[in-house]
Amino acid sequence: MNTESLADALFPDIKDSPAALEARFPKRSTTAPVTRFAPSPTGYLHIGGLLASLVSERFAHQSGGIFFLRIEDTDKEREVPNGIEEIISAFSGFGITFDEGPTSDTAEKGSYGPYIQSKRADIYKVYIKELVRQGKAYPCFCTSDDLSKLRSEQEAKGAKTGYYADWAKHRALTPEQAAAEAKTKPFVIRLKSSGSETRKISFDDCIRGTIEMPENDFDAVIMKADGIPTYHFAHAVDDHLMRTTHVIRGEEWLSSVPLHLELFATLGFETPRYAHIAPIMKQDGESRRKLSKRHDPEAAVRFYHEQGYPVNAVIEYLMNIIDGSFERWRVENPAAVHTEFKFDLSRMSKSGGLFDMTKLNDVSQNFISRMSAESVYESALRWAEEFKPDLHALMKEKREFTTAVFNIGRGDPKARKDIRTWADVPNILAYCYDELFPSIAGDYVFPATMSNENLVAFLTAYKNANPDMSTHDSWYKAVLDIATGMGFAPDMKTFKKNPGVYKGQPGELMMSLRIAVLKIKESPDLYSMFSAMGHERARARIDICLNKLR
Ligand code: GLU
């Protein structure tokens, strides 16, 4: 018996040949980059995964290339229901679109599929069978018990642990022996490595430059006992047949590159370019560590959604991490969309971008300050629908008023920046909506210089006045008339010249009015707030306050 008959005995149903597959998935006509994002459908999306997908997407699309989605579900244990749908909808929410790939659990687009690994079992087997046929791979019958014995023996002798060289005992089986064992025992298929630890491989990583590592010499498992390939083997076959030009992935795969290069060479495939992205780091006291799924809520993309960061603000922030020159570009091009920025893989950090919440908040705040009042309203409304249903109902009812409030100070050179995330909106609407106003906790805190007597007198006078609200100036004049009538200075300068002569200055009164009506110290422009509310509602609020003061 030879290895050809062994291959037939192990894979009797596999009739396709590598040549047939080559013909079915011909080289792409484009010379532009082809990249992919290849998540496992765990339903959990790590911010690092979003970053990697953005890098791959931008890298392909900024040069007119192709970006596709491949679902890596060979690890059955990690699968969750609806994982694929969740991934797709999360990405489209971030404006990241795939040219090819699954569009749901059952449908897909593109001619290099199937794009879900569990649907590609027969494709992998064609190549596995071919490697067995050529004597470059072989079945291994070791149980996990056998493997732990091997490990103990190696440890006792001070040898490197693992399945390699003379330690790889099923390497030595003849095709007859292997075929006979396969009739009764489960087996995995291993690569018969021709590498040596003493030789080096070298490759050019697009982010990290030239890297040298020892060759792979392990007989790595390429097909598990259930007939499903390992990540390593599926990576080689898929990225070859899908004609990926650049494999952009997390740095945790860097140590597997020697094996991957050996697999590509053994299979006779051209190797793609690699780019290994450093993980996003977090400052933790004195030291830095990877952002962790277990310890850091901000590691999950869902966190940004829950906290109400606009998706574009998150993307914008990630662009800052990806390429340090993005920030300057943004200042020079405030109105441009991020896709107009051309980034360079070689400018990416090798040590890992540092996650910076302050920076994120800054980016988000600036982003929201550039949005129109209508889109602020729509986005905040969508957020509230999911996370604050009661507020959502009120917002829907008060569309016009709410949009008017969001419109205050918008489009100014010094645009208002009181909204960092949609989660700030409930606090703002609390002082705007009469229904929520009573829920604002705490006492009214007026300027310390205002006596109770002056406060009551001023608020009563304002309440009974009928200020002309047609312009800011006409309104301000009405307030000043009350102020000067009470013995307050008409402005700060006059007050400072003769402080003893006056009861105070208009700033104190303005602040008192703001607090009486809105209960807060900082709000968008007071005149605009009052205009949006209407004088009657302001008057009613003053009454509530006066009842407390008297
Ligand atoms: N499924 C792998 C992961 O989730 C993909 C790595 C790659 O992009 O090749 O880490």
Coordinates of C-alpha atoms and ligand atoms in Angstrom, one line a residue:
M1 CA 0.0 0.0 0.0
N2 CA 1.2 3.5 -0.7
T3 CA 0.2 6.9 0.6
E4 CA -2.2 7.4 -2.4
S5 CA -4.2 4.4 -1.4
L6 CA -4.0 5.5 2.3
A7 CA -5.6 8.8 1.2
D8 CA -8.4 7.0 -0.6
A9 CA -9.0 4.7 2.4
L10 CA -9.2 7.7 4.8
F11 CA -11.3 9.9 2.5
P12 CA -13.3 7.7 0.2
D13 CA -15.9 10.3 -0.5
I14 CA -13.7 13.1 -1.5
K15 CA -13.5 13.2 -5.3
D16 CA -12.6 16.8 -6.0
S17 CA -9.0 17.7 -6.8
P18 CA -7.1 20.8 -5.8
A19 CA -6.9 21.6 -9.5
A20 CA -10.7 21.6 -9.8
L21 CA -10.9 24.0 -6.8
E22 CA -8.2 26.3 -8.3
A23 CA -10.4 26.5 -11.4
R24 CA -13.6 27.1 -9.5
F25 CA -12.0 30.0 -7.6
P26 CA -9.8 31.7 -10.1
K27 CA -7.4 34.5 -9.3
R28 CA -9.2 37.8 -9.0
S29 CA -9.0 40.2 -11.8
T30 CA -8.2 43.1 -9.5
T31 CA -4.6 43.9 -8.5
A32 CA -6.0 46.0 -5.6
P33 CA -5.7 44.5 -2.1
V34 CA -8.2 41.8 -1.0
T35 CA -8.6 41.7 2.8
R36 CA -11.0 40.0 5.2
F37 CA -12.4 40.1 8.7
A38 CA -12.7 36.5 10.1
P39 CA -14.4 36.5 13.5
S40 CA -15.7 33.5 15.4
P41 CA -19.4 33.8 15.9
T42 CA -19.3 34.2 19.7
G43 CA -21.7 37.0 19.7
Y44 CA -19.1 39.1 21.6
L45 CA -17.3 41.8 19.7
H46 CA -14.1 43.1 21.2
I47 CA -13.1 46.7 20.5
G48 CA -9.8 45.2 19.1
G49 CA -11.9 43.2 16.6
L50 CA -13.7 46.3 15.5
L51 CA -10.3 48.0 15.1
A52 CA -8.9 45.1 13.1
S53 CA -11.9 45.1 10.8
L54 CA -11.7 48.9 10.3
V55 CA -8.0 48.5 9.4
S56 CA -8.8 45.8 6.9
E57 CA -11.8 47.6 5.5
R58 CA -10.0 50.9 5.1
F59 CA -6.9 49.2 3.7
A60 CA -8.9 47.5 1.0
H61 CA -11.4 50.2 0.2
Q62 CA -9.0 53.2 0.2
S63 CA -7.3 51.5 -2.8
G64 CA -10.4 50.2 -4.5
G65 CA -9.9 46.7 -3.2
I66 CA -12.2 44.0 -1.8
F67 CA -13.1 43.4 1.8
F68 CA -15.0 40.3 2.8
L69 CA -16.4 38.6 5.9
R70 CA -15.6 35.0 6.7
I71 CA -17.2 33.3 9.7
E72 CA -14.7 31.1 11.5
D73 CA -17.0 28.6 13.3
T74 CA -14.7 25.6 13.3
D75 CA -14.7 25.7 17.1
K76 CA -18.2 24.5 17.7
E77 CA -18.1 25.1 21.4
R78 CA -17.8 28.8 21.1
E79 CA -20.8 29.2 18.9
V80 CA -23.9 31.1 20.1
P81 CA -27.3 31.4 18.4
N82 CA -27.7 34.4 16.1
G83 CA -23.9 35.1 16.3
I84 CA -23.7 35.8 12.6
E85 CA -26.7 38.1 12.4
E86 CA -25.4 40.0 15.4
I87 CA -21.9 40.4 13.8
I88 CA -23.4 41.7 10.6
S89 CA -25.7 44.1 12.2
A90 CA -23.0 45.4 14.6
F91 CA -20.8 46.1 11.6
S92 CA -23.3 47.8 9.4
G93 CA -24.1 50.0 12.5
F94 CA -20.5 51.1 12.3
G95 CA -20.7 51.8 8.6
I96 CA -18.3 48.9 7.9
T97 CA -19.6 47.1 4.8
F98 CA -18.5 43.8 3.3
D99 CA -18.3 43.3 -0.4
E100 CA -18.6 39.6 0.0
G101 CA -19.6 37.2 2.8
P102 CA -22.6 35.9 4.7
T103 CA -25.6 38.2 4.8
S104 CA -27.4 35.9 7.3
D105 CA -27.1 32.4 8.6
T106 CA -28.4 31.1 5.3
A107 CA -27.6 33.6 2.6
E108 CA -24.4 35.1 1.3
K109 CA -23.0 37.2 -1.6
G110 CA -19.7 36.8 -3.6
S111 CA -18.3 34.0 -5.7
Y112 CA -15.5 32.8 -3.5
G113 CA -17.8 31.2 -0.9
P114 CA -19.1 29.5 1.1
Y115 CA -17.9 32.2 3.5
I116 CA -18.8 30.2 6.6
Q117 CA -16.1 27.7 7.5
S118 CA -18.5 25.0 8.7
K119 CA -19.9 24.8 5.2
R120 CA -16.4 24.3 3.7
A121 CA -15.6 20.9 5.2
D122 CA -15.3 19.1 1.8
I123 CA -13.1 21.8 0.4
Y124 CA -10.6 21.4 3.3
K125 CA -10.7 17.6 2.9
V126 CA -9.6 17.9 -0.7
Y127 CA -6.4 19.4 0.4
I128 CA -6.0 17.2 3.4
K129 CA -6.4 14.2 1.2
E130 CA -3.9 15.6 -1.2
L131 CA -1.3 16.1 1.5
V132 CA -1.8 12.5 2.8
R133 CA -1.6 11.3 -0.8
Q134 CA 1.8 13.1 -1.2
G135 CA 3.0 11.8 2.2
K136 CA 3.1 15.3 3.6
A137 CA 0.4 14.6 6.2
Y138 CA -0.6 11.5 8.2
P139 CA -3.2 10.2 10.6
C140 CA -2.3 10.3 14.2
F141 CA -4.1 8.0 16.7
C142 CA -2.8 9.4 19.9
T143 CA -5.4 9.9 22.7
S144 CA -5.1 12.8 25.0
D145 CA -3.7 10.3 27.5
D146 CA -1.0 9.4 25.1
L147 CA -0.2 13.0 24.6
S148 CA 0.1 13.8 28.3
K149 CA 2.4 10.8 28.7
L150 CA 4.5 12.1 25.9
R151 CA 4.7 15.4 27.6
S152 CA 5.8 14.0 30.9
E153 CA 8.5 11.9 29.2
Q154 CA 9.8 15.0 27.4
E155 CA 9.7 17.0 30.5
A156 CA 11.6 14.3 32.4
K157 CA 14.3 14.3 29.7
G158 CA 14.4 18.1 29.4
A159 CA 13.3 18.0 25.8
K160 CA 11.1 20.5 24.1
T161 CA 7.4 19.4 24.6
G162 CA 5.1 18.7 21.7
Y163 CA 4.6 16.4 18.7
Y164 CA 7.7 16.7 16.5
A165 CA 10.6 14.8 14.9
D166 CA 11.3 11.4 16.5
W167 CA 8.7 12.1 19.2
A168 CA 6.0 12.1 16.6
K169 CA 5.4 8.4 16.8
H170 CA 2.6 7.9 14.2
R171 CA 4.8 9.6 11.6
A172 CA 6.6 6.3 11.3
L173 CA 3.5 4.1 10.7
T174 CA 3.4 2.5 7.2
P175 CA 0.4 3.3 5.1
E176 CA -0.9 -0.3 5.8
Q177 CA -0.6 0.2 9.5
A178 CA -2.3 3.6 9.4
A179 CA -5.1 2.4 7.2
A180 CA -5.7 -0.6 9.5
E181 CA -5.8 1.5 12.7
A182 CA -8.1 4.0 11.0
K183 CA -10.7 1.3 10.6
T184 CA -11.3 1.2 14.4
K185 CA -9.8 4.3 15.9
P186 CA -10.6 8.0 15.7
F187 CA -7.7 10.0 14.3
V188 CA -6.5 13.5 13.6
I189 CA -4.4 14.5 10.6
R190 CA -1.1 16.0 11.2
L191 CA 1.3 17.9 9.0
K192 CA 4.6 16.1 8.5
S193 CA 6.8 19.1 9.2
S194 CA 10.0 19.3 7.2
G195 CA 11.1 22.3 9.2
S196 CA 14.0 22.6 11.7
E197 CA 14.3 24.7 14.8
T198 CA 17.8 25.6 13.9
R199 CA 16.8 27.3 10.6
K200 CA 15.2 30.7 10.4
I201 CA 12.3 32.0 8.4
S202 CA 12.0 35.6 7.6
F203 CA 9.0 37.6 6.4
D204 CA 8.0 41.2 6.0
D205 CA 5.1 42.2 8.3
C206 CA 3.4 45.3 6.9
I207 CA 3.2 46.8 10.4
R208 CA 6.2 45.4 12.2
G209 CA 8.7 45.2 9.3
T210 CA 11.1 42.2 8.8
I211 CA 10.7 39.5 11.3
E212 CA 12.9 36.4 11.8
M213 CA 11.7 33.4 13.7
P214 CA 12.8 29.7 13.9
E215 CA 11.1 27.5 11.4
N216 CA 8.2 25.4 12.5
D217 CA 9.1 21.8 13.3
F218 CA 5.9 20.6 15.0
D219 CA 3.6 18.1 13.3
A220 CA 0.7 20.4 13.9
V221 CA -2.8 19.0 13.8
I222 CA -4.5 20.2 10.6
M223 CA -7.7 18.2 10.9
K224 CA -9.4 17.4 14.1
A225 CA -11.0 14.0 14.9
D226 CA -14.4 15.4 13.9
G227 CA -13.2 16.1 10.4
I228 CA -13.0 19.9 10.9
P229 CA -9.8 21.6 10.2
T230 CA -7.9 23.7 12.7
Y231 CA -7.6 27.4 12.4
H232 CA -4.2 27.2 10.9
F233 CA -5.2 24.9 8.1
A234 CA -8.4 26.7 7.3
H235 CA -6.5 30.0 7.2
A236 CA -4.2 28.7 4.6
V237 CA -6.9 27.1 2.4
D238 CA -9.4 29.9 2.8
D239 CA -7.1 32.8 2.3
H240 CA -5.6 31.1 -0.7
L241 CA -8.9 30.2 -2.4
M242 CA -10.5 33.5 -1.5
R243 CA -7.5 35.2 -2.9
T244 CA -6.7 37.3 0.1
T245 CA -3.7 39.5 -0.5
H246 CA -3.2 40.9 3.0
V247 CA -4.0 38.9 6.2
I248 CA -4.5 41.6 8.8
R249 CA -5.1 40.1 12.2
G250 CA -4.3 40.3 15.9
E251 CA -0.8 40.0 17.2
E252 CA -1.7 36.8 19.0
W253 CA -1.2 35.0 15.7
L254 CA 2.3 36.2 15.1
S255 CA 3.8 33.2 16.8
S256 CA 1.9 30.9 14.4
V257 CA 3.4 32.5 11.3
P258 CA 6.2 29.9 10.9
L259 CA 3.6 27.1 10.8
H260 CA 1.4 29.2 8.4
L261 CA 4.3 29.8 6.1
E262 CA 5.1 26.1 6.1
L263 CA 1.5 25.2 5.3
F264 CA 1.4 27.6 2.4
A265 CA 4.6 26.2 1.0
T266 CA 3.6 22.6 1.5
L267 CA 0.3 23.2 -0.2
G268 CA 2.0 25.0 -3.1
F269 CA 0.2 28.3 -2.4
E270 CA 1.6 31.8 -2.8
T271 CA 1.8 33.4 0.7
P272 CA -0.2 36.5 1.4
R273 CA 1.3 39.5 3.1
Y274 CA 0.8 39.6 6.8
A275 CA 0.0 42.6 9.1
H276 CA -0.2 41.8 12.8
I277 CA -2.0 44.4 14.9
A278 CA -0.8 45.1 18.4
P279 CA -3.6 44.9 21.0
I280 CA -5.2 48.0 22.5
M281 CA -3.6 48.7 25.8
K282 CA -4.9 50.1 29.0
Q283 CA -3.1 52.1 31.6
D284 CA -3.5 50.2 34.9
G285 CA -1.7 52.1 37.7
E286 CA 2.0 52.2 36.7
S287 CA 1.8 49.5 34.1
R288 CA 0.1 48.9 30.8
R289 CA -1.9 45.8 30.0
K290 CA -4.1 44.5 27.3
L291 CA -7.7 45.6 27.4
S292 CA -9.4 42.6 28.8
K293 CA -12.7 41.0 28.0
R294 CA -13.1 39.9 31.5
H295 CA -12.0 43.0 33.5
D296 CA -12.8 45.9 31.3
P297 CA -16.4 46.7 30.2
E298 CA -14.9 49.0 27.5
A299 CA -13.4 46.0 25.8
A300 CA -16.8 45.1 24.5
V301 CA -18.2 47.0 21.5
R302 CA -21.6 46.8 23.1
F303 CA -20.4 49.1 25.9
Y304 CA -20.1 52.0 23.4
H305 CA -23.6 51.3 22.2
E306 CA -25.0 51.2 25.8
Q307 CA -23.1 54.4 26.8
G308 CA -24.5 56.1 23.8
Y309 CA -21.4 56.9 21.8
P310 CA -22.4 57.7 18.3
V311 CA -21.0 55.0 16.1
N312 CA -19.1 57.5 14.0
A313 CA -17.4 58.9 17.1
V314 CA -16.1 55.4 18.0
I315 CA -14.9 55.0 14.4
E316 CA -13.3 58.4 14.5
Y317 CA -11.6 57.5 17.8
L318 CA -10.3 54.2 16.4
M319 CA -8.9 56.1 13.4
N320 CA -6.8 58.1 15.9
I321 CA -5.5 54.9 17.3
I322 CA -4.8 53.4 13.9
D323 CA -2.9 56.4 12.6
G324 CA -1.3 59.1 14.6
S325 CA -1.6 61.6 11.8
F326 CA -5.4 61.3 11.7
E327 CA -5.8 64.0 14.4
R328 CA -4.0 66.7 12.4
W329 CA -5.8 65.7 9.3
R330 CA -9.1 66.0 11.2
V331 CA -8.2 69.6 12.3
E332 CA -7.4 70.5 8.7
N333 CA -10.5 68.8 7.3
P334 CA -13.2 69.2 9.9
A335 CA -16.1 68.4 7.6
A336 CA -14.6 65.5 5.7
V337 CA -15.7 61.9 6.3
H338 CA -13.1 59.5 7.8
T339 CA -13.0 57.5 4.6
E340 CA -11.3 60.4 2.8
F341 CA -8.2 59.9 5.0
K342 CA -5.5 57.7 3.6
F343 CA -3.8 55.6 6.3
D344 CA -0.7 53.6 6.1
L345 CA -0.2 50.2 7.8
S346 CA 3.5 51.0 8.4
R347 CA 2.5 53.9 10.6
M348 CA 0.5 51.7 13.0
S349 CA 1.8 51.3 16.5
K350 CA 3.9 48.2 17.1
S351 CA 3.4 48.4 20.9
G352 CA -0.3 48.9 20.9
G353 CA -2.4 52.1 21.0
L354 CA -3.3 53.2 24.5
F355 CA -7.0 53.3 25.3
D356 CA -7.9 56.8 26.4
M357 CA -11.4 57.4 27.7
T358 CA -10.8 61.2 27.9
K359 CA -9.8 61.3 24.3
L360 CA -12.8 59.2 23.3
N361 CA -15.1 61.6 25.1
D362 CA -13.4 64.5 23.5
V363 CA -13.8 63.0 20.0
S364 CA -17.4 62.1 20.7
Q365 CA -18.2 65.6 22.1
N366 CA -16.7 67.3 19.1
F367 CA -18.5 64.9 16.8
I368 CA -21.9 65.6 18.4
S369 CA -21.3 69.3 18.4
R370 CA -20.9 69.2 14.6
M371 CA -24.2 67.3 14.1
S372 CA -27.5 69.0 13.2
A373 CA -30.2 69.4 15.9
E374 CA -32.4 67.0 13.9
S375 CA -29.8 64.3 13.8
V376 CA -29.0 64.8 17.5
Y377 CA -32.7 64.3 18.2
E378 CA -33.0 61.2 16.0
S379 CA -29.9 59.6 17.4
A380 CA -30.7 60.3 21.0
L381 CA -34.3 59.1 20.4
R382 CA -33.0 55.8 19.0
W383 CA -30.7 55.4 22.0
A384 CA -33.5 56.2 24.5
E385 CA -35.8 53.7 22.7
E386 CA -33.4 50.9 23.7
F387 CA -32.1 52.2 27.1
K388 CA -34.6 54.7 28.5
P389 CA -38.1 53.7 27.3
D390 CA -39.9 56.3 29.5
L391 CA -37.7 59.1 28.2
H392 CA -38.2 57.8 24.7
A393 CA -42.0 58.2 25.0
L394 CA -41.7 61.8 26.2
M395 CA -39.1 62.7 23.5
K396 CA -41.4 61.4 20.8
E397 CA -44.3 63.5 22.2
K398 CA -42.1 66.6 22.4
R399 CA -40.2 66.4 19.1
E400 CA -40.4 70.1 18.3
F401 CA -39.5 71.4 21.7
T402 CA -36.7 68.9 22.1
T403 CA -35.2 69.7 18.7
A404 CA -35.4 73.4 19.6
V405 CA -33.4 72.7 22.8
F406 CA -30.8 70.7 20.9
N407 CA -30.6 73.5 18.3
I408 CA -29.5 76.1 20.9
G409 CA -25.9 77.1 20.3
R410 CA -25.4 74.8 17.4
G411 CA -23.5 76.0 14.3
D412 CA -21.8 78.7 16.4
P413 CA -18.0 79.0 16.2
K414 CA -18.1 78.2 19.9
A415 CA -20.7 75.4 19.5
R416 CA -22.2 74.0 22.7
K417 CA -20.5 70.8 24.0
D418 CA -22.7 69.6 26.8
I419 CA -23.4 66.3 25.1
R420 CA -20.6 63.8 25.2
T421 CA -22.8 60.7 24.6
W422 CA -26.5 60.1 24.3
A423 CA -26.4 59.1 28.0
D424 CA -26.0 62.8 28.8
V425 CA -29.3 63.6 27.1
P426 CA -31.5 62.4 30.1
N427 CA -29.8 64.9 32.3
I428 CA -30.4 67.7 29.9
L429 CA -34.0 66.8 29.3
A430 CA -34.6 66.5 33.0
Y431 CA -34.5 70.3 33.4
C432 CA -36.3 70.8 30.1
Y433 CA -39.3 68.5 30.6
D434 CA -41.9 69.5 33.3
E435 CA -42.7 65.9 33.8
L436 CA -39.0 65.2 34.8
F437 CA -38.2 68.5 36.5
P438 CA -39.4 67.4 40.0
S439 CA -37.1 64.4 39.8
I440 CA -34.0 66.6 39.8
A441 CA -32.5 65.9 43.2
G442 CA -31.1 68.4 45.7
D443 CA -31.8 72.0 46.7
Y444 CA -31.7 75.1 44.6
V445 CA -28.1 76.5 45.0
F446 CA -28.1 80.2 44.4
P447 CA -25.1 82.5 44.3
A448 CA -24.0 83.1 47.9
T449 CA -24.0 86.9 47.4
M450 CA -27.8 86.9 46.8
S451 CA -29.8 87.5 50.0
N452 CA -33.1 85.6 50.3
E453 CA -34.9 88.9 50.3
N454 CA -33.3 90.1 47.0
L455 CA -33.9 86.7 45.5
V456 CA -37.6 86.7 46.3
A457 CA -38.0 90.3 45.2
F458 CA -36.2 89.7 41.9
L459 CA -37.9 86.4 41.0
T460 CA -41.3 87.8 41.9
A461 CA -40.7 90.9 39.7
Y462 CA -39.5 88.7 36.8
K463 CA -42.4 86.4 37.1
N464 CA -44.9 89.3 37.0
A465 CA -43.1 91.0 34.2
N466 CA -44.0 90.3 30.6
P467 CA -40.5 90.4 29.0
D468 CA -40.5 91.0 25.3
M469 CA -39.0 87.7 24.0
S470 CA -38.7 88.7 20.4
T471 CA -34.9 89.2 20.6
H472 CA -32.1 88.5 23.1
D473 CA -31.6 92.2 23.5
S474 CA -35.3 93.0 24.2
W475 CA -35.4 90.2 26.8
Y476 CA -32.2 91.3 28.4
K477 CA -33.4 94.9 28.6
A478 CA -36.5 93.7 30.5
V479 CA -34.3 91.8 33.0
L480 CA -32.0 94.8 33.4
D481 CA -34.9 97.2 34.0
I482 CA -36.0 95.0 36.9
A483 CA -32.4 94.8 38.1
T484 CA -31.7 98.5 38.1
G485 CA -35.1 99.2 39.6
M486 CA -34.1 97.1 42.5
G487 CA -30.8 98.9 43.0
F488 CA -28.5 96.5 41.1
A489 CA -25.8 97.9 38.9
P490 CA -26.5 97.8 35.1
D491 CA -23.3 96.0 34.4
M492 CA -20.2 94.5 36.0
K493 CA -18.0 97.4 35.2
T494 CA -20.2 100.0 36.9
F495 CA -20.6 97.7 39.8
K496 CA -16.9 97.3 40.3
K497 CA -16.3 101.0 40.3
N498 CA -18.7 101.6 43.2
P499 CA -19.5 98.2 44.8
G500 CA -20.8 99.9 47.9
V501 CA -23.5 101.7 46.0
Y502 CA -25.3 98.7 44.5
K503 CA -27.0 95.6 45.8
G504 CA -25.1 93.6 43.3
Q505 CA -24.6 93.1 39.5
P506 CA -26.7 91.5 36.8
G507 CA -24.5 88.3 36.5
E508 CA -25.8 87.2 39.9
L509 CA -29.4 87.8 38.8
M510 CA -28.9 85.9 35.6
M511 CA -27.5 83.0 37.4
S512 CA -30.3 83.1 40.0
L513 CA -32.9 83.1 37.2
R514 CA -31.2 80.1 35.5
I515 CA -31.2 78.2 38.8
A516 CA -34.8 79.2 39.7
V517 CA -36.1 78.0 36.3
L518 CA -33.7 75.1 35.5
K519 CA -32.2 74.2 38.8
I520 CA -28.8 73.9 37.3
K521 CA -25.7 76.2 37.1
E522 CA -24.8 75.5 33.5
S523 CA -27.2 75.4 30.6
P524 CA -27.3 76.4 27.0
D525 CA -27.9 80.1 26.5
L526 CA -30.7 81.2 28.9
Y527 CA -32.6 83.4 26.5
S528 CA -32.8 80.6 23.9
M529 CA -33.8 78.1 26.6
F530 CA -36.6 80.5 27.8
S531 CA -37.7 81.1 24.3
A532 CA -38.0 77.4 23.6
M533 CA -39.9 76.8 26.9
G534 CA -42.1 79.9 26.6
H535 CA -42.6 82.5 29.3
E536 CA -45.6 80.8 30.9
R537 CA -43.6 77.7 31.7
A538 CA -40.7 79.7 33.1
R539 CA -43.2 81.5 35.3
A540 CA -44.6 78.2 36.6
R541 CA -41.1 77.1 37.4
I542 CA -40.4 80.3 39.3
D543 CA -43.5 79.7 41.3
I544 CA -42.3 76.3 42.3
C545 CA -39.0 77.9 43.4
L546 CA -40.6 80.8 45.2
N547 CA -42.7 78.3 47.2
K548 CA -39.5 76.8 48.5
L549 CA -37.8 80.2 49.3
R550 CA -40.7 81.8 51.2
Ligands
GLU1 N1 -10.9 33.6 13.8 C1 -9.7 34.2 14.1 C2 -9.9 35.0 15.3 O1 -11.0 35.3 15.7 C3 -9.2 35.0 12.9 C4 -7.8 35.4 12.9 C5 -7.5 35.9 11.5 O2 -8.0 37.0 11.1 O3 -6.9 35.2 10.7 O4 -8.9 35.4 16.0

